[in-house]
Short mmCIF file of C-alpha atoms and ligand atoms in Angstrom, two decimals:
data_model
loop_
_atom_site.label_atom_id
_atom_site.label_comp_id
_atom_site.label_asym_id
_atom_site.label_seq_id
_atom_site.Cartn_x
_atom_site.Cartn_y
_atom_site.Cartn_z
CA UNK D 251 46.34 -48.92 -31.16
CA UNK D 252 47.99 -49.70 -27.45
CA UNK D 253 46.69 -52.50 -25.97
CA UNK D 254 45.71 -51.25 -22.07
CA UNK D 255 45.10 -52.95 -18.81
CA UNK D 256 41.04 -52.27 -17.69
CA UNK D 257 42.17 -50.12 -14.77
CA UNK D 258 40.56 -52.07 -12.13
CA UNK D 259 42.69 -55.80 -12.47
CA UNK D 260 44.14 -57.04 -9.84
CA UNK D 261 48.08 -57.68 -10.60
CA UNK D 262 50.55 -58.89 -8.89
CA UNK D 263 53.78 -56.88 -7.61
CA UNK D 264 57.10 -56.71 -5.72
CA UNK D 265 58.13 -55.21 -2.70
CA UNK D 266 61.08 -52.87 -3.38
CA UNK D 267 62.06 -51.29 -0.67
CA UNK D 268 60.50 -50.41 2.42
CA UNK D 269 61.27 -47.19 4.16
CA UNK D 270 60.61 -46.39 7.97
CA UNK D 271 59.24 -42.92 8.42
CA UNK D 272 57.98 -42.91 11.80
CA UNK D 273 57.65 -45.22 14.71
CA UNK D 274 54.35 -46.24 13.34
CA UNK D 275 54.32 -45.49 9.49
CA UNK D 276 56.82 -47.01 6.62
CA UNK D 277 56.52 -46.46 3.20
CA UNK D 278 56.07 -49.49 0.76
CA UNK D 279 58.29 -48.78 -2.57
CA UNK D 280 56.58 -50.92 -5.01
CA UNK D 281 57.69 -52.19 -8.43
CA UNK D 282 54.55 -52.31 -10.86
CA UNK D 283 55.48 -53.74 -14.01
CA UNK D 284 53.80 -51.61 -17.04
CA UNK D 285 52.25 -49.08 -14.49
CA UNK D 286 50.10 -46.63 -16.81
CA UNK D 287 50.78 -43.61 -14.64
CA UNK D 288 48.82 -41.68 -12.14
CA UNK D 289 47.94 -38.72 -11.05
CA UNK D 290 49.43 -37.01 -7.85
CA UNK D 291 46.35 -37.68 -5.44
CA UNK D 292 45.19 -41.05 -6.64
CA UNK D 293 45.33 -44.42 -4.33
CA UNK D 294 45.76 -47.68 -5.40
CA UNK D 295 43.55 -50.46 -3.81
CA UNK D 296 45.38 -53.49 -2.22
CA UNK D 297 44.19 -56.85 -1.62
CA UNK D 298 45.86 -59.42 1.04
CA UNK D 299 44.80 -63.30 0.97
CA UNK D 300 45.12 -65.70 3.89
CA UNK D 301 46.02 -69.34 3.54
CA UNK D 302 42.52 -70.63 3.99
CA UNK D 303 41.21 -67.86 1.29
CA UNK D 304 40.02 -65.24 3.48
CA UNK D 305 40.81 -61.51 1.56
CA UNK D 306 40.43 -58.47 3.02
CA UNK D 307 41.64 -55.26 0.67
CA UNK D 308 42.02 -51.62 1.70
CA UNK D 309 42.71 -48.30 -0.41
CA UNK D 310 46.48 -46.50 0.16
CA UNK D 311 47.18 -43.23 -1.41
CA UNK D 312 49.76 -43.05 -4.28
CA UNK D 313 52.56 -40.99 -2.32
CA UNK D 314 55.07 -40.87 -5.07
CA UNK D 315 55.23 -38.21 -8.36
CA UNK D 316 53.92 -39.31 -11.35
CA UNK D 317 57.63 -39.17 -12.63
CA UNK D 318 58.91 -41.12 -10.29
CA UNK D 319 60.06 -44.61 -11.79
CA UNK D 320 58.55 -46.79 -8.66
CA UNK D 321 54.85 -46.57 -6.68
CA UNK D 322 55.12 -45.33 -2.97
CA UNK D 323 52.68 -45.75 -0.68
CA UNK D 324 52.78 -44.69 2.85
CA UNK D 325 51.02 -47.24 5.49
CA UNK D 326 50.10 -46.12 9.42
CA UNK D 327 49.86 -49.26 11.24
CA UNK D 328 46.99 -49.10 13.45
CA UNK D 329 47.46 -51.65 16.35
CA UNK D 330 44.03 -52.98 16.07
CA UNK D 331 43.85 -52.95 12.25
CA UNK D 332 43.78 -56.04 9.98
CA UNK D 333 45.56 -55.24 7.26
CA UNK D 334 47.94 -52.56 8.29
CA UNK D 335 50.19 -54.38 10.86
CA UNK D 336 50.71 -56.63 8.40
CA UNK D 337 51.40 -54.37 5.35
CA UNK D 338 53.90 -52.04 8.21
CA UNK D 339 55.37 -55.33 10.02
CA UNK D 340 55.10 -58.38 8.25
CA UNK D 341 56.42 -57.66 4.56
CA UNK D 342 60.02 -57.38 3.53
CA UNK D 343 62.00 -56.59 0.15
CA UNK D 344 61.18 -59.50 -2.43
CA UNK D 345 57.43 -59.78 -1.15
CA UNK D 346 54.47 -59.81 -3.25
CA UNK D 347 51.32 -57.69 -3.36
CA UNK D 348 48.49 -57.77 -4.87
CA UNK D 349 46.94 -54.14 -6.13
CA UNK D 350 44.86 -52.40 -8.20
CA UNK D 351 44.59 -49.15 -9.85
CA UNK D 352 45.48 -45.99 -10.29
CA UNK D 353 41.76 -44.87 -8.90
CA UNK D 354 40.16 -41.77 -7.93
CA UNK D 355 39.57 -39.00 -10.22
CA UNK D 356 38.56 -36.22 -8.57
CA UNK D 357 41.03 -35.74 -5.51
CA UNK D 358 43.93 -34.77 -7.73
CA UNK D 359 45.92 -32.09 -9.02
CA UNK D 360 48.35 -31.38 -11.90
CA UNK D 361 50.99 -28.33 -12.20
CA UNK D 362 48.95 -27.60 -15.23
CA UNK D 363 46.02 -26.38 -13.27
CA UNK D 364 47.57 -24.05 -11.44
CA UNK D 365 46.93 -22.41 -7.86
CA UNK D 366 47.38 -21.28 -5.50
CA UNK D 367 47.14 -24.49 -3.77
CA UNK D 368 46.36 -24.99 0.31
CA UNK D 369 47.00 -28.79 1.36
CA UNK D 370 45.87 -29.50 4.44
CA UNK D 371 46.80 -32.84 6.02
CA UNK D 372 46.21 -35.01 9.22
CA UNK D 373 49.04 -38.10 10.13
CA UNK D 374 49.19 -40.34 7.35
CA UNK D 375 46.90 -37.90 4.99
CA UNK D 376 49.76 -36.23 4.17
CA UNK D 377 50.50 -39.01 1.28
CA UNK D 378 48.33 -37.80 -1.62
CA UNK D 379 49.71 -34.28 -0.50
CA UNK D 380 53.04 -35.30 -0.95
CA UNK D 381 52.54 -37.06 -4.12
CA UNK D 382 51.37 -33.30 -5.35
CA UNK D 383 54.55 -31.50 -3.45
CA UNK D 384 56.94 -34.32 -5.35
CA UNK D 385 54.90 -33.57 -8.62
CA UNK D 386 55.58 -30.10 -8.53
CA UNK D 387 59.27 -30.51 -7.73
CA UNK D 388 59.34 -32.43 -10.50
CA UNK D 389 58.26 -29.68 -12.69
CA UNK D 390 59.94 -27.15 -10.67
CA UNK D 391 56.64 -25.49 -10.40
CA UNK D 392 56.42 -22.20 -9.12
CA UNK D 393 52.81 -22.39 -8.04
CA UNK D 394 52.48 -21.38 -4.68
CA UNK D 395 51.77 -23.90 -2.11
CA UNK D 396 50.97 -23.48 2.07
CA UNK D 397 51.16 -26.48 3.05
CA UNK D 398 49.41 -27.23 7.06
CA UNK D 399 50.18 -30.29 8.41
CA UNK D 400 48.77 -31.81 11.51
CA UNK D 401 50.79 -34.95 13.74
CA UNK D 402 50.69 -36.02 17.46
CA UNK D 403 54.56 -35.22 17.86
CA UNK D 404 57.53 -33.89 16.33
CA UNK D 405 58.27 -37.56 16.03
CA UNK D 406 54.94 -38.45 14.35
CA UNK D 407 56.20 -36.07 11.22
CA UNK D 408 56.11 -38.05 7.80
CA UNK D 409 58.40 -37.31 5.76
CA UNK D 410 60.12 -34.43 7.57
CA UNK D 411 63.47 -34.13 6.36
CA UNK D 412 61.93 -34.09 2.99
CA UNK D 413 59.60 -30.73 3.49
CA UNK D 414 61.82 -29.52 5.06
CA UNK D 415 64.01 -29.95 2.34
CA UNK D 416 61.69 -28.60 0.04
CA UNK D 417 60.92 -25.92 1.27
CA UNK D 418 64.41 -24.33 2.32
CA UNK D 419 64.80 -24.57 -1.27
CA UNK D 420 61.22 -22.62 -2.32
CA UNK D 421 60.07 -19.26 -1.34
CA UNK D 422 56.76 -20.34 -2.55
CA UNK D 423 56.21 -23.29 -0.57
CA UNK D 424 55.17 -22.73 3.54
CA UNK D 425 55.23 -25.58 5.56
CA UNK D 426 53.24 -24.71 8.82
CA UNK D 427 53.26 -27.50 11.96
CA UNK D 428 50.86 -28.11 14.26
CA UNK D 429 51.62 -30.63 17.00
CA UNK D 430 48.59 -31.26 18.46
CA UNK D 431 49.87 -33.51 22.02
CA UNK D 432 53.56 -33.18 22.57
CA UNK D 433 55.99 -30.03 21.18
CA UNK D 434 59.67 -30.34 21.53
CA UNK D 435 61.50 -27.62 23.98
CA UNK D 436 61.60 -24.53 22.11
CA UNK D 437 58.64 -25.20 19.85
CA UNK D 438 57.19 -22.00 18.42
CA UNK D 439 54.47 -22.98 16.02
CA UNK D 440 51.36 -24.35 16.82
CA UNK D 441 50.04 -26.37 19.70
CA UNK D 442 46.54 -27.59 18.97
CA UNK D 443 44.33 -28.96 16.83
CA UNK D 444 43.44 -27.34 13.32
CA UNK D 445 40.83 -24.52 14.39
CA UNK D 446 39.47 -21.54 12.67
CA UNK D 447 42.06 -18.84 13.78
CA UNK D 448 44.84 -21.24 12.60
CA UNK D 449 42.88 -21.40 8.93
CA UNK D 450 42.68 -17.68 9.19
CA UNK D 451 46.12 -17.48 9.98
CA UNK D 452 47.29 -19.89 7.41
CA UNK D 453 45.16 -20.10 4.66
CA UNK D 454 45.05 -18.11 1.78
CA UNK D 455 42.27 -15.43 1.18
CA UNK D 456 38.95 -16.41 -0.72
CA UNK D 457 39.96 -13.52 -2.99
CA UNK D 458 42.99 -15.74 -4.47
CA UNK D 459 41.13 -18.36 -5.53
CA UNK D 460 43.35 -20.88 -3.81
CA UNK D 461 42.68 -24.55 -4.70
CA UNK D 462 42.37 -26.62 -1.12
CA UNK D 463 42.80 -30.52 -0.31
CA UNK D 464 42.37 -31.93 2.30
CA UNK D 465 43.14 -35.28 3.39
CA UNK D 466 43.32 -37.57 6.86
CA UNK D 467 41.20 -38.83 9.64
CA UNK D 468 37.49 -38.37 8.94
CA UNK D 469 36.73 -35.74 11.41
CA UNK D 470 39.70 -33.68 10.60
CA UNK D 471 38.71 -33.79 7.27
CA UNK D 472 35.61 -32.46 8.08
CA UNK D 473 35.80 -30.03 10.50
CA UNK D 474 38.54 -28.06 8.11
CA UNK D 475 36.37 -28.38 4.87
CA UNK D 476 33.41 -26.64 6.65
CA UNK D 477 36.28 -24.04 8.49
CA UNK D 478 37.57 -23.53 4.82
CA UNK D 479 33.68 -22.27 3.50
CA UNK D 480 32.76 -20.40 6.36
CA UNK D 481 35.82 -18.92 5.37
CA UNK D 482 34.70 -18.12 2.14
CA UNK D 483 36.35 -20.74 -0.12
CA UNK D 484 34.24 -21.92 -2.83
CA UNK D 485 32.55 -25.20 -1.72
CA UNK D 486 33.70 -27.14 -5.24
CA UNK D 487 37.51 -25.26 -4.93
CA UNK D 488 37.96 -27.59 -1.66
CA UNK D 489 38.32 -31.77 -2.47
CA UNK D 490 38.87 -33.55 0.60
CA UNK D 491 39.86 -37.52 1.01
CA UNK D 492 38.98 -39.35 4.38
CA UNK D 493 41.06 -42.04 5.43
CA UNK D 494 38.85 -43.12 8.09
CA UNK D 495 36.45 -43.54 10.83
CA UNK D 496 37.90 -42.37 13.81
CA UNK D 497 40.54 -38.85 14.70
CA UNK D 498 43.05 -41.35 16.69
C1 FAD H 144 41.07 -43.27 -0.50
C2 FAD H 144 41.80 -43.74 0.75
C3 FAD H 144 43.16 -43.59 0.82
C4 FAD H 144 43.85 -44.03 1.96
N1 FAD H 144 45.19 -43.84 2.02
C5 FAD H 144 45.87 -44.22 3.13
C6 FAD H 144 47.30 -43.99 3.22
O1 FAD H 144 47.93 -43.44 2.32
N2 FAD H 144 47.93 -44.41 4.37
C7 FAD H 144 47.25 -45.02 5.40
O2 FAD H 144 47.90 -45.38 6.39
N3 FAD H 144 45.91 -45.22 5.33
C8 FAD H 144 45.22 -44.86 4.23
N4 FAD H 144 43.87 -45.08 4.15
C9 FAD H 144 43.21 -45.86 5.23
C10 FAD H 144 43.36 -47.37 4.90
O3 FAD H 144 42.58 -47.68 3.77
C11 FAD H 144 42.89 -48.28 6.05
O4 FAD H 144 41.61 -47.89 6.44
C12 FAD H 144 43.82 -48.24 7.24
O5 FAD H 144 45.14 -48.69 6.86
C13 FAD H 144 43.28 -49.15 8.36
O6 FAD H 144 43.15 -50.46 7.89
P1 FAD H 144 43.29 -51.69 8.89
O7 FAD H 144 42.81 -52.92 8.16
O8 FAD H 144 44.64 -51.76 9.50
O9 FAD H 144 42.28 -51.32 10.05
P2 FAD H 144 40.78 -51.88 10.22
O10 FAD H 144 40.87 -53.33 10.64
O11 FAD H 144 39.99 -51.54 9.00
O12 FAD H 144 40.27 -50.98 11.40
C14 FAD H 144 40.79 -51.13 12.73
C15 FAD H 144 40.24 -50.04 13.63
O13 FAD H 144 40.73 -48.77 13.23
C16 FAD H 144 39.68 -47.90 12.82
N5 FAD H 144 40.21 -47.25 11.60
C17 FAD H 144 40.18 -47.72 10.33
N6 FAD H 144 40.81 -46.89 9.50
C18 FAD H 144 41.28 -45.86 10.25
C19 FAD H 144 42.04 -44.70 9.99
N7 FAD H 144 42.46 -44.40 8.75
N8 FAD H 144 42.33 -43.89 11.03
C20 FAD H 144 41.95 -44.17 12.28
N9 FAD H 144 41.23 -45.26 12.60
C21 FAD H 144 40.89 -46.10 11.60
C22 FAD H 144 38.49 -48.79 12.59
O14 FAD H 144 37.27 -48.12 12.86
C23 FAD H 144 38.74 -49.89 13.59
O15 FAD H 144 38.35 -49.51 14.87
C24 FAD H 144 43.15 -44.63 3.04
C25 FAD H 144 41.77 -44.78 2.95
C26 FAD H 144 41.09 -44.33 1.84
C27 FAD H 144 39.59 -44.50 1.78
#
């Protein structure tokens, strides 16, 4: 019998590497010592502690493939937060964290289950997403994926070079922009916020029985889910994840 960790115990665990992505958003590569493995769309829960024992603890999406030897997660600093600043600013290589998890059980996806699959992301809600695009380059899946992905700027993109890497390499991966306040000279794609022409546009038919997630600010989140079954979709084929309370 294998001994296991219960799930939910708090370790201990080093800062790796940490990766700017955008002005606002780096990615934490973490080294977990006898991590159990996850599953592309699950978060991890971590906990800071002040000097005079004060803890405050927020949930960050897993943004690295299961295969992938270290955990990435991939932190918006929100100027007013608590815990972000700190987590984007404050920590460097050698650091320590405290975290818990893989959670979530619901909100994920494995090649195995097939697709089509529409992800549909908001700023830093692309991280579970990407977890599931690394995934199935890992596997060299060719389950078809449209991915639409929401940011302020061209400069606000997460992990840019990377999609686009991906999907110059994959006729069956889309990766469709919208930049919903500033477009570059020469932009072509779209200039607003995720409405339902763009879904129309973008997302695959009802009749395909596409798999949909969802992930980013709350209202996002929620406007697209509802878009997605007025649509048609299948009200248990679309999982969504909120990240929180406000569209910033
Ligand atoms: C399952 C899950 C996965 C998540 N994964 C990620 C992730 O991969 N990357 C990531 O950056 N965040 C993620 N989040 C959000 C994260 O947990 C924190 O809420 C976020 O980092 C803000 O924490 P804070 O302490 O800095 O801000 P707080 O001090 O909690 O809040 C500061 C202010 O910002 C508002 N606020 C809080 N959260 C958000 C938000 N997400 N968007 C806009 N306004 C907000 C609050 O209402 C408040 O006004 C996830 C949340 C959940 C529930």
């Amino acid at each position: 019998m294998v001994a296991t960790r219960p799930r939910l115990t708090w370790r201990v665990v080093t800062v790796r590497e940490i990766v700017p992505e955008t002005a606002r958003v780096v990615s934490l590569v973490l080294d977990v010592p006898d991590w159990e493995g996850h599953c592309a769309g699950q978060h991890i829960d971590v906990r800071l502690t002040a000097e005079d024992g004060y803890q405050a603890q927020r949930s960050y999406s897993i943004a690295s493939a299961p295969e992938e030897p270290w955990i990435t997660i991939t932190v918006e600093r929100l100027e007013d937060g608590e815990v972000s600043p700190y987590l984007a600013d404050e920590l460097r290589p050698g650091d320590l964290l405290e975290l818990r998890g893989p959670i979530g059980g619901w909100f994920t996806w494995h090649t195995r289950e097939g697709g089509p699959l529409l992800l549909v992301a908001g700023g830093s809600g692309i991280a579970p997403l990407m977890a599931m695009l690394r995934h199935r380059a890992a596997h060299r899946s060719p389950v078809p994926v449209r991915l639409l992905y929401s940011s302020r700027s061209a400069d606000d993109i997460i992990y840019r070079d990377e999609l686009e890497r991906l999907a110059a390499d994959d006729p069956d991966l889309a990766v469709i922009h919208t930049l919903t306040r500033a477009q570059p000279k020469g932009w072509t794609g779209y200039r607003r916020r995720i409405d339902r022409e763009m879904l129309n546009e973008v997302a695959w038919a009802p009749e395909e029985r596409p798999r949909a997630f969802v992930c980013g600010p709350t209202p996002l989140v929620e406007a697209v889910a509802t878009l997605l079954v007025d649509l048609g979709y299948d009200p248990a084929s679309v999982k969504t994840e909120r990240f929180g309370p406000t569209g910033g």
